[in-house]
Tab-separated table of C-alpha atoms in Angstrom:
chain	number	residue	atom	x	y	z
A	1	UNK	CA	-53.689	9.151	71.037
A	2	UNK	CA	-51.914	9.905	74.144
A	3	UNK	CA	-52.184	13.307	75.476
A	4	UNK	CA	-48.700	14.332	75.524
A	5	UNK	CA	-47.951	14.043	71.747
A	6	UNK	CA	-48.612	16.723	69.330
A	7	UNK	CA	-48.883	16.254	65.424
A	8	UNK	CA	-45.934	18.295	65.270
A	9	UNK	CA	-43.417	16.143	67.738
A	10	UNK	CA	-44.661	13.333	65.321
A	11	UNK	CA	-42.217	15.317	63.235
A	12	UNK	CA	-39.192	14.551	65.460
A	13	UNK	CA	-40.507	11.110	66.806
A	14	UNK	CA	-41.017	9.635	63.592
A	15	UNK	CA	-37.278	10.336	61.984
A	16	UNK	CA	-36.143	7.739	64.336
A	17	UNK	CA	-38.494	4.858	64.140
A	18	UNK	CA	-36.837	2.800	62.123
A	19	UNK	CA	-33.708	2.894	64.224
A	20	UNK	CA	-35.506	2.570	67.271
A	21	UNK	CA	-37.217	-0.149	66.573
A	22	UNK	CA	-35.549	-3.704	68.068
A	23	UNK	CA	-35.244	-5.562	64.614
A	24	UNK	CA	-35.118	-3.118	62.527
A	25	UNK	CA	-32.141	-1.025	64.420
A	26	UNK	CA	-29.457	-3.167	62.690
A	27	UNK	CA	-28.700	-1.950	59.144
A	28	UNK	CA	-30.260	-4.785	57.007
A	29	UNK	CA	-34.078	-5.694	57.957
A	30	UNK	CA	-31.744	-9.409	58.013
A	31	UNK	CA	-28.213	-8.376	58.423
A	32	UNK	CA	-26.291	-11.498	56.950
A	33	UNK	CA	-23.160	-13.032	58.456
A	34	UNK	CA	-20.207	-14.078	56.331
A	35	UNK	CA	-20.829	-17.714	55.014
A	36	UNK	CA	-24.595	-17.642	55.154
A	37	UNK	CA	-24.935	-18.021	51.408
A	38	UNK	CA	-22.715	-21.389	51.148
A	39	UNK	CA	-25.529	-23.879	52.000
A	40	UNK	CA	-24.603	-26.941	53.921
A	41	UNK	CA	-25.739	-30.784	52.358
A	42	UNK	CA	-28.930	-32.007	52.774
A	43	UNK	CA	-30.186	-33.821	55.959
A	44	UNK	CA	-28.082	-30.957	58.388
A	45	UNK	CA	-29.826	-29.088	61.116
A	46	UNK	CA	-28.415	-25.664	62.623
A	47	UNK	CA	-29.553	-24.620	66.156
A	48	UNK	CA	-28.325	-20.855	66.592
A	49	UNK	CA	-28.420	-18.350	69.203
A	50	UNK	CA	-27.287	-14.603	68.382
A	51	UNK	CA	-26.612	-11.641	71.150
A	52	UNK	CA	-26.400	-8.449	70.308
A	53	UNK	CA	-25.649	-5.035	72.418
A	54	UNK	CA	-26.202	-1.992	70.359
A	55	UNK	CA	-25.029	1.588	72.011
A	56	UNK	CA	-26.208	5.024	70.314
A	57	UNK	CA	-25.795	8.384	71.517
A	58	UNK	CA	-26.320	10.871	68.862
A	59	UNK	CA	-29.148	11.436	66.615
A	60	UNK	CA	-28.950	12.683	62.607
A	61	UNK	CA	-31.771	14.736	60.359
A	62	UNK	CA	-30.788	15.285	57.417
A	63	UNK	CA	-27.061	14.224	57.576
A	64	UNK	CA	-26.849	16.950	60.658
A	65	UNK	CA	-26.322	16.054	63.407
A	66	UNK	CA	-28.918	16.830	66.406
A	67	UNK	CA	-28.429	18.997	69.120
A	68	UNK	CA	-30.302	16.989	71.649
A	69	UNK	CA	-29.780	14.382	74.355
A	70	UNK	CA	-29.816	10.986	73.098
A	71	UNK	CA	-29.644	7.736	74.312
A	72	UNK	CA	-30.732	3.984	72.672
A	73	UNK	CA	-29.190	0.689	73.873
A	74	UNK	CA	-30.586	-2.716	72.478
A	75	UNK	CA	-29.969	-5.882	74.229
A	76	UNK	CA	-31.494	-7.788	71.257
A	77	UNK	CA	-31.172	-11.995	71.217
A	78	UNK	CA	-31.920	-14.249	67.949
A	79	UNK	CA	-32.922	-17.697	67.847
A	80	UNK	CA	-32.934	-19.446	65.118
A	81	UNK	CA	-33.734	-22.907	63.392
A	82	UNK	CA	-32.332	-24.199	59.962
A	83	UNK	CA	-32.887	-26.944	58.205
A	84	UNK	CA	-31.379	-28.481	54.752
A	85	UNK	CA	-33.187	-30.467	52.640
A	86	UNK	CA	-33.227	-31.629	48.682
A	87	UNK	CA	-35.890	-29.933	46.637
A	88	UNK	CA	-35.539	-31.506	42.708
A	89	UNK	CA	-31.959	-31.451	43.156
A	90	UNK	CA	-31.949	-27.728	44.886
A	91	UNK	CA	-30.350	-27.337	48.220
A	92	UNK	CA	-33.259	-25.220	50.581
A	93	UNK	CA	-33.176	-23.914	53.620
A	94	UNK	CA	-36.184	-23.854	55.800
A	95	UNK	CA	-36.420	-21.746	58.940
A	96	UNK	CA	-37.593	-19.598	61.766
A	97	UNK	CA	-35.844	-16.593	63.045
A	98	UNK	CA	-37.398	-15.556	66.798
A	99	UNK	CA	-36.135	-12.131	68.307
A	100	UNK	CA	-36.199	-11.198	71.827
A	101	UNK	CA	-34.925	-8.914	74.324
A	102	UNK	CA	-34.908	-5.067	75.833
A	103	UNK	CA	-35.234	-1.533	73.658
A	104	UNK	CA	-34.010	1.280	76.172
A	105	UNK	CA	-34.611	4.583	75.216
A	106	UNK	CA	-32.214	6.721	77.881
A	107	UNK	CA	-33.558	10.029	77.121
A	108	UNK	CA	-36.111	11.678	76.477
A	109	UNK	CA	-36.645	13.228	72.843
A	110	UNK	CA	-39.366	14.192	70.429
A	111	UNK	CA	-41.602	14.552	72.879
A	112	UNK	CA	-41.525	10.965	73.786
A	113	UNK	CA	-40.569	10.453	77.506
A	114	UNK	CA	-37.416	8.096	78.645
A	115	UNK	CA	-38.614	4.196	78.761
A	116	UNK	CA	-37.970	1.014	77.616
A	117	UNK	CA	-39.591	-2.001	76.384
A	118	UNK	CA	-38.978	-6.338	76.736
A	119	UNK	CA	-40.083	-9.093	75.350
A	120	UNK	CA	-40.117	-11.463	72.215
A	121	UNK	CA	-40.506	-9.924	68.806
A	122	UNK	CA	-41.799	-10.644	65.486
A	123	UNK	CA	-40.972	-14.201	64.101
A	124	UNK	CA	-39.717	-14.774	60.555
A	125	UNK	CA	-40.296	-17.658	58.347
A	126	UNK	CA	-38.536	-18.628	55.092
A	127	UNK	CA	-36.272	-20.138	53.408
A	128	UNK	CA	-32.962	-19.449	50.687
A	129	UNK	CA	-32.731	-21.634	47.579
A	130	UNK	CA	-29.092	-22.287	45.952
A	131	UNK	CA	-29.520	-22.127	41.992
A	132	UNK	CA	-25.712	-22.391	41.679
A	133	UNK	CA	-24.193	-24.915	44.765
A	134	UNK	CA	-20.322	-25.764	42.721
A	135	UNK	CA	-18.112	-26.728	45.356
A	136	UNK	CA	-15.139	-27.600	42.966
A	137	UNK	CA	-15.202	-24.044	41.389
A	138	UNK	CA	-16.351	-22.265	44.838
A	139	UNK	CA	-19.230	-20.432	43.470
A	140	UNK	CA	-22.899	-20.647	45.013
A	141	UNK	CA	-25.984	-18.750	44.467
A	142	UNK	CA	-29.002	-18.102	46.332
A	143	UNK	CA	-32.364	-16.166	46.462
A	144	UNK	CA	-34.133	-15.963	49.565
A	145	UNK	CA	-37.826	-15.303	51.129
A	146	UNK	CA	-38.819	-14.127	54.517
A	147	UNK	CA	-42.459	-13.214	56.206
A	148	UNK	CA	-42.303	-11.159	59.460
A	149	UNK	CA	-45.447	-12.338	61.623
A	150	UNK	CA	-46.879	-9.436	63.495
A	151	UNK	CA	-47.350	-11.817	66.679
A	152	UNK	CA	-44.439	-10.122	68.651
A	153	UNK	CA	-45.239	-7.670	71.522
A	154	UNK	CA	-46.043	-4.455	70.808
A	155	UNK	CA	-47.469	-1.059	72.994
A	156	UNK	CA	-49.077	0.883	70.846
A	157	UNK	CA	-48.571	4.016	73.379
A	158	UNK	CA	-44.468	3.584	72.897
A	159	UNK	CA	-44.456	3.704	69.212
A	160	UNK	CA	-40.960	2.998	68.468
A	161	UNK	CA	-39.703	1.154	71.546
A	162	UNK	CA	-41.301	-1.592	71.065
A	163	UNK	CA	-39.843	-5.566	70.382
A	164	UNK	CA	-42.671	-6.023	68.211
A	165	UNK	CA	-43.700	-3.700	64.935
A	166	UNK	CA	-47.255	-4.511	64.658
A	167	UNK	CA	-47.196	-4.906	61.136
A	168	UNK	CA	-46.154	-7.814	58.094
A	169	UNK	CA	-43.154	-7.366	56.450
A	170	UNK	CA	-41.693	-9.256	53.282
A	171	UNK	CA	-37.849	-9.203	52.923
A	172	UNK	CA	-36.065	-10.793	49.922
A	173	UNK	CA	-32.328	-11.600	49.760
A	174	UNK	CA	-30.192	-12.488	46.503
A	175	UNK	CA	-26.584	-13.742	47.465
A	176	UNK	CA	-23.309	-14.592	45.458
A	177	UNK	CA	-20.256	-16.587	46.632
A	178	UNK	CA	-17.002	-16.558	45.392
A	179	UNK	CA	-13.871	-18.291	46.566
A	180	UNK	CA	-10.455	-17.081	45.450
A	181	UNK	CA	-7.922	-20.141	46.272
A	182	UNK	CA	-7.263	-21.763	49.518
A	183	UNK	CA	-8.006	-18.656	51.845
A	184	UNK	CA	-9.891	-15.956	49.989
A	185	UNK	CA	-14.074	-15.530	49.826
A	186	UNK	CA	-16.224	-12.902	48.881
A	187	UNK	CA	-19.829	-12.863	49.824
A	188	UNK	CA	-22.019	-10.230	47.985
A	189	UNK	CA	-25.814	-10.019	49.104
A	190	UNK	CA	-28.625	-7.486	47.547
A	191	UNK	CA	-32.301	-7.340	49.773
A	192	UNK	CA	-35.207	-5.983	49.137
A	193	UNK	CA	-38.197	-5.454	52.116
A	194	UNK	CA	-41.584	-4.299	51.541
A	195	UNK	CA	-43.781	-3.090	54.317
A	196	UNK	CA	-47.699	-3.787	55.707
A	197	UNK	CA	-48.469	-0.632	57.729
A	198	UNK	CA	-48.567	-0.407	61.405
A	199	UNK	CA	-52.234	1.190	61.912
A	200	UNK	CA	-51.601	1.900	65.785
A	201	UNK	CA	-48.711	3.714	66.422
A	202	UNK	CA	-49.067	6.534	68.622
A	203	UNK	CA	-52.656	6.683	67.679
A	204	UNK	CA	-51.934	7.149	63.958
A	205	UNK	CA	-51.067	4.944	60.947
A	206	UNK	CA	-47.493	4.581	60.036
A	207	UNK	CA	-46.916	3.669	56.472
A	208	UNK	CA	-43.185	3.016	54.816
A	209	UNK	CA	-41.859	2.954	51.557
A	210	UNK	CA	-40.210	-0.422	50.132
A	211	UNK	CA	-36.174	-0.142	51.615
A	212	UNK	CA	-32.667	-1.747	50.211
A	213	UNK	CA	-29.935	-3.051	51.025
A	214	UNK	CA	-26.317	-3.966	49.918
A	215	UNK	CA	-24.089	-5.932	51.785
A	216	UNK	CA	-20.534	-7.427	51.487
A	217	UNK	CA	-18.227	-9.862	53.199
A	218	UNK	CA	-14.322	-10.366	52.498
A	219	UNK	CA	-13.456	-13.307	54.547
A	220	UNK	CA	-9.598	-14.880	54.914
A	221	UNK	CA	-9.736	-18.687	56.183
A	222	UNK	CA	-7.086	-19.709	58.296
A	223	UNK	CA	-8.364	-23.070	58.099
A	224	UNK	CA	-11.897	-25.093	57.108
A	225	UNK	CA	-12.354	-24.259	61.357
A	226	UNK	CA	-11.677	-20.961	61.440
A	227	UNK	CA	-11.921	-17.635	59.952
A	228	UNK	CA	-12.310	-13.939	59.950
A	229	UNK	CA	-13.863	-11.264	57.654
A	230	UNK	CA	-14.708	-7.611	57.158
A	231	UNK	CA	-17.853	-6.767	56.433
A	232	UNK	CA	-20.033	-3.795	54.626
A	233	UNK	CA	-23.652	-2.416	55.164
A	234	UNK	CA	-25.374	0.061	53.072
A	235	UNK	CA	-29.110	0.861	53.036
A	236	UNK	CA	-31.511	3.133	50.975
A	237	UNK	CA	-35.241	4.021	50.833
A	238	UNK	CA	-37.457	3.154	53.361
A	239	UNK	CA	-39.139	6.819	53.996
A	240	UNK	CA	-42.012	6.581	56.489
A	241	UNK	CA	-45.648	8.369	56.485
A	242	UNK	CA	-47.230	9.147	59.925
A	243	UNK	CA	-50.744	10.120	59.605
A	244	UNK	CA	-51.025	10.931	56.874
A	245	UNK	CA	-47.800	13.102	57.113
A	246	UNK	CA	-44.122	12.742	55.215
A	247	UNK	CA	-41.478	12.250	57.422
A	248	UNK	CA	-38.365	12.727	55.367
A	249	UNK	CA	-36.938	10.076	56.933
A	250	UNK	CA	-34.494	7.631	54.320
A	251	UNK	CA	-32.247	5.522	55.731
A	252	UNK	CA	-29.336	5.923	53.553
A	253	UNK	CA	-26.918	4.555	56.374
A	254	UNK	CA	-23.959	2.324	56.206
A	255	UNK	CA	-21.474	0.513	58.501
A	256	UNK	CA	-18.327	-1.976	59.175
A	257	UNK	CA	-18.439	-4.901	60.966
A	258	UNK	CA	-15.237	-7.264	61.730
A	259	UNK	CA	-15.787	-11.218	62.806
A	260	UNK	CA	-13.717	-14.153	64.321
A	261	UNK	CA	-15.534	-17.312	63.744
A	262	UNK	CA	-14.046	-20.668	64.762
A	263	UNK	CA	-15.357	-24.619	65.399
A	264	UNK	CA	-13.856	-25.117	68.613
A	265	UNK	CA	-15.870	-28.689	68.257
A	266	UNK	CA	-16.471	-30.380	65.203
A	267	UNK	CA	-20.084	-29.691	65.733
A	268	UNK	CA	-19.961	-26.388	67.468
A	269	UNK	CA	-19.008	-23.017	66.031
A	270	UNK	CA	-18.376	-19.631	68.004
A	271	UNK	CA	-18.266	-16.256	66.444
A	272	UNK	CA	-17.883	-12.636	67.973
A	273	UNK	CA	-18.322	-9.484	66.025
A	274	UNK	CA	-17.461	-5.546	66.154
A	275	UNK	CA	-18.273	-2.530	64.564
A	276	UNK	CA	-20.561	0.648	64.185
A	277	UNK	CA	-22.055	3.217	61.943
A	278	UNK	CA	-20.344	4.625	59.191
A	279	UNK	CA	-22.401	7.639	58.155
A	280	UNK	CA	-26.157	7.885	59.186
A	281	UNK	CA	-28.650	10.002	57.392
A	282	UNK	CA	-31.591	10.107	59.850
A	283	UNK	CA	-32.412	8.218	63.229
A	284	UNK	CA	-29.628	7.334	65.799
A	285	UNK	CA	-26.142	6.355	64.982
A	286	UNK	CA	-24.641	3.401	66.612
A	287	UNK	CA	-21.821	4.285	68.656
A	288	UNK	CA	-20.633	0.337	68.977
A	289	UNK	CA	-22.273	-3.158	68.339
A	290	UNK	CA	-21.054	-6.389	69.841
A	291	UNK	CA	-22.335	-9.650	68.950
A	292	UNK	CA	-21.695	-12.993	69.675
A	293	UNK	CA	-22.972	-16.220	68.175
A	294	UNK	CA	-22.961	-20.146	68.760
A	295	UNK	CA	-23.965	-22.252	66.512
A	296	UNK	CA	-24.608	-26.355	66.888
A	297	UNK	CA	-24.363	-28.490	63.830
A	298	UNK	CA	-26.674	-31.896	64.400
């Protein structure tokens, strides 16, 4: 363990790992878009590339807010694979979700110094299967799997600014859509993540409690092209041990997010996003998020 952290600034340290961490800083350990849970036919391939730039400047404990400098930007990209193919008549999804990118924490706080962190995260693997795929009365339903690979990079002296999280994670996603019409959809997504433990960080095992997640979409289609949509994030659980030590640290966080997606190409799809934090009980609240996605059909 580094000499400049005491058990105690563990305390403070710890009540913003999960926020400071680069995949885990966005609400939902997977933070679906609207339209993920319609599947496309069999056969289709999806090439994807996400950005995302993530601003926070205040810190919560508690619900209070913290009288202390703060400062975390992400710079966090997201490529991704997908695949469709026919399983006994079930529509599934294989794929691989890569992170990459920059954690930059401005300040300095809990007795960790100002620094910052690049590099390629933790890969996912899995897949969504559609148990209900009804075009004609626009309803679809899915259950999904994921494994987080702790093969991402990771500094065990920077504890929370780190790409990589040095431990497995399982995350499980159950999604419901509904169309209403010509223009109306509502997509309605529950997940569930369990945690391995991170037995390095800062010299001392971090453990974490099994976390959930809601989240909703209300889209309005201008067209089969294009669309836009409001979307809702709220997360519970997820309390985190540090040697040994309760940290007191739930999520229990929510936020909007608004999105104009449109096919400028038959097979080529752009979106751009906006929001922030709602309410945040603990860790860093996000003062803005921007991100932008392109997507190739082949």
């Amino acid at each position: 363990m580094p000499t400049q952290f005491s058990f105690n600034s563990l305390k403070h340290i710890a009540t913003i790992t999960v926020m400071a961490s680069a995949f885990t800083v966005q609400a939902a350990e997977i933070a679906t878009d609207p339209g993920d849970y319609v599947p496309l036919p069999e056969g289709v391939n999806l090439g994807i590339l996400y950005a995302q730039y993530t601003t926070r400047d205040e810190v919560y404990a508690n619900g209070d807010k913290q009288p202390v400098n703060a400062g975390l930007d992400t710079t966090i990209g997201l490529a991704r694979f997908v695949h469709y193919t026919d399983i006994g008549g079930v529509i599934v999804d294989p794929q691989i979700i890569v992170p990459f990118g920059k954690v930059d924490l401005k300040e300095p706080i809990g007795g960790l110094d100002a620094t910052s962190e690049t590099g390629v995260g933790d890969p996912l693997v899995g897949a969504t299967a559609w148990f209900v795929n009804d075009p004609d009365s626009q309803q679809w339903f899915g259950l999904s799997g994921f494994a987080s690979l702790p093969v991402g990079q990771y500094d065990e002296d920077k504890g929370p600014v780190n790409i990589g999280e040095n431990r497995w994670k399982g995350i499980f996603q159950a999604g419901y859509v509904k169309g209403f019409g010509d223009h109306w959809m509502v997509d309605l997504i529950g997940e569930y993540s369990v945690y391995g433990d991170n037995d390095d960080f800062l010299g001392f095992r971090r453990e974490q409690e099994d976390s959930q997640s809601i989240q909703a979409h209300f889209r309005y289609l201008f067209s089969q092209q294009t669309h836009v949509a409001l979307s809702y994030y709220q997360d519970f659980g997820g309390e985190t041990t540090v040697g040994g030590a309760e940290q007191d640290d739930e999520l229990e966080r929510n936020r909007w997010l608004a999105t104009f997606a449109t096919f400028p190409a038959p097979t080529i799809q752009l979106q751009v996003q906006a929001g922030q934090d709602i309410d945040v009980e603990n860790g860093f609240k996000e003062d803005s998020r921007v991100n932008f996605r392109i997507l190739k059909v082949f």
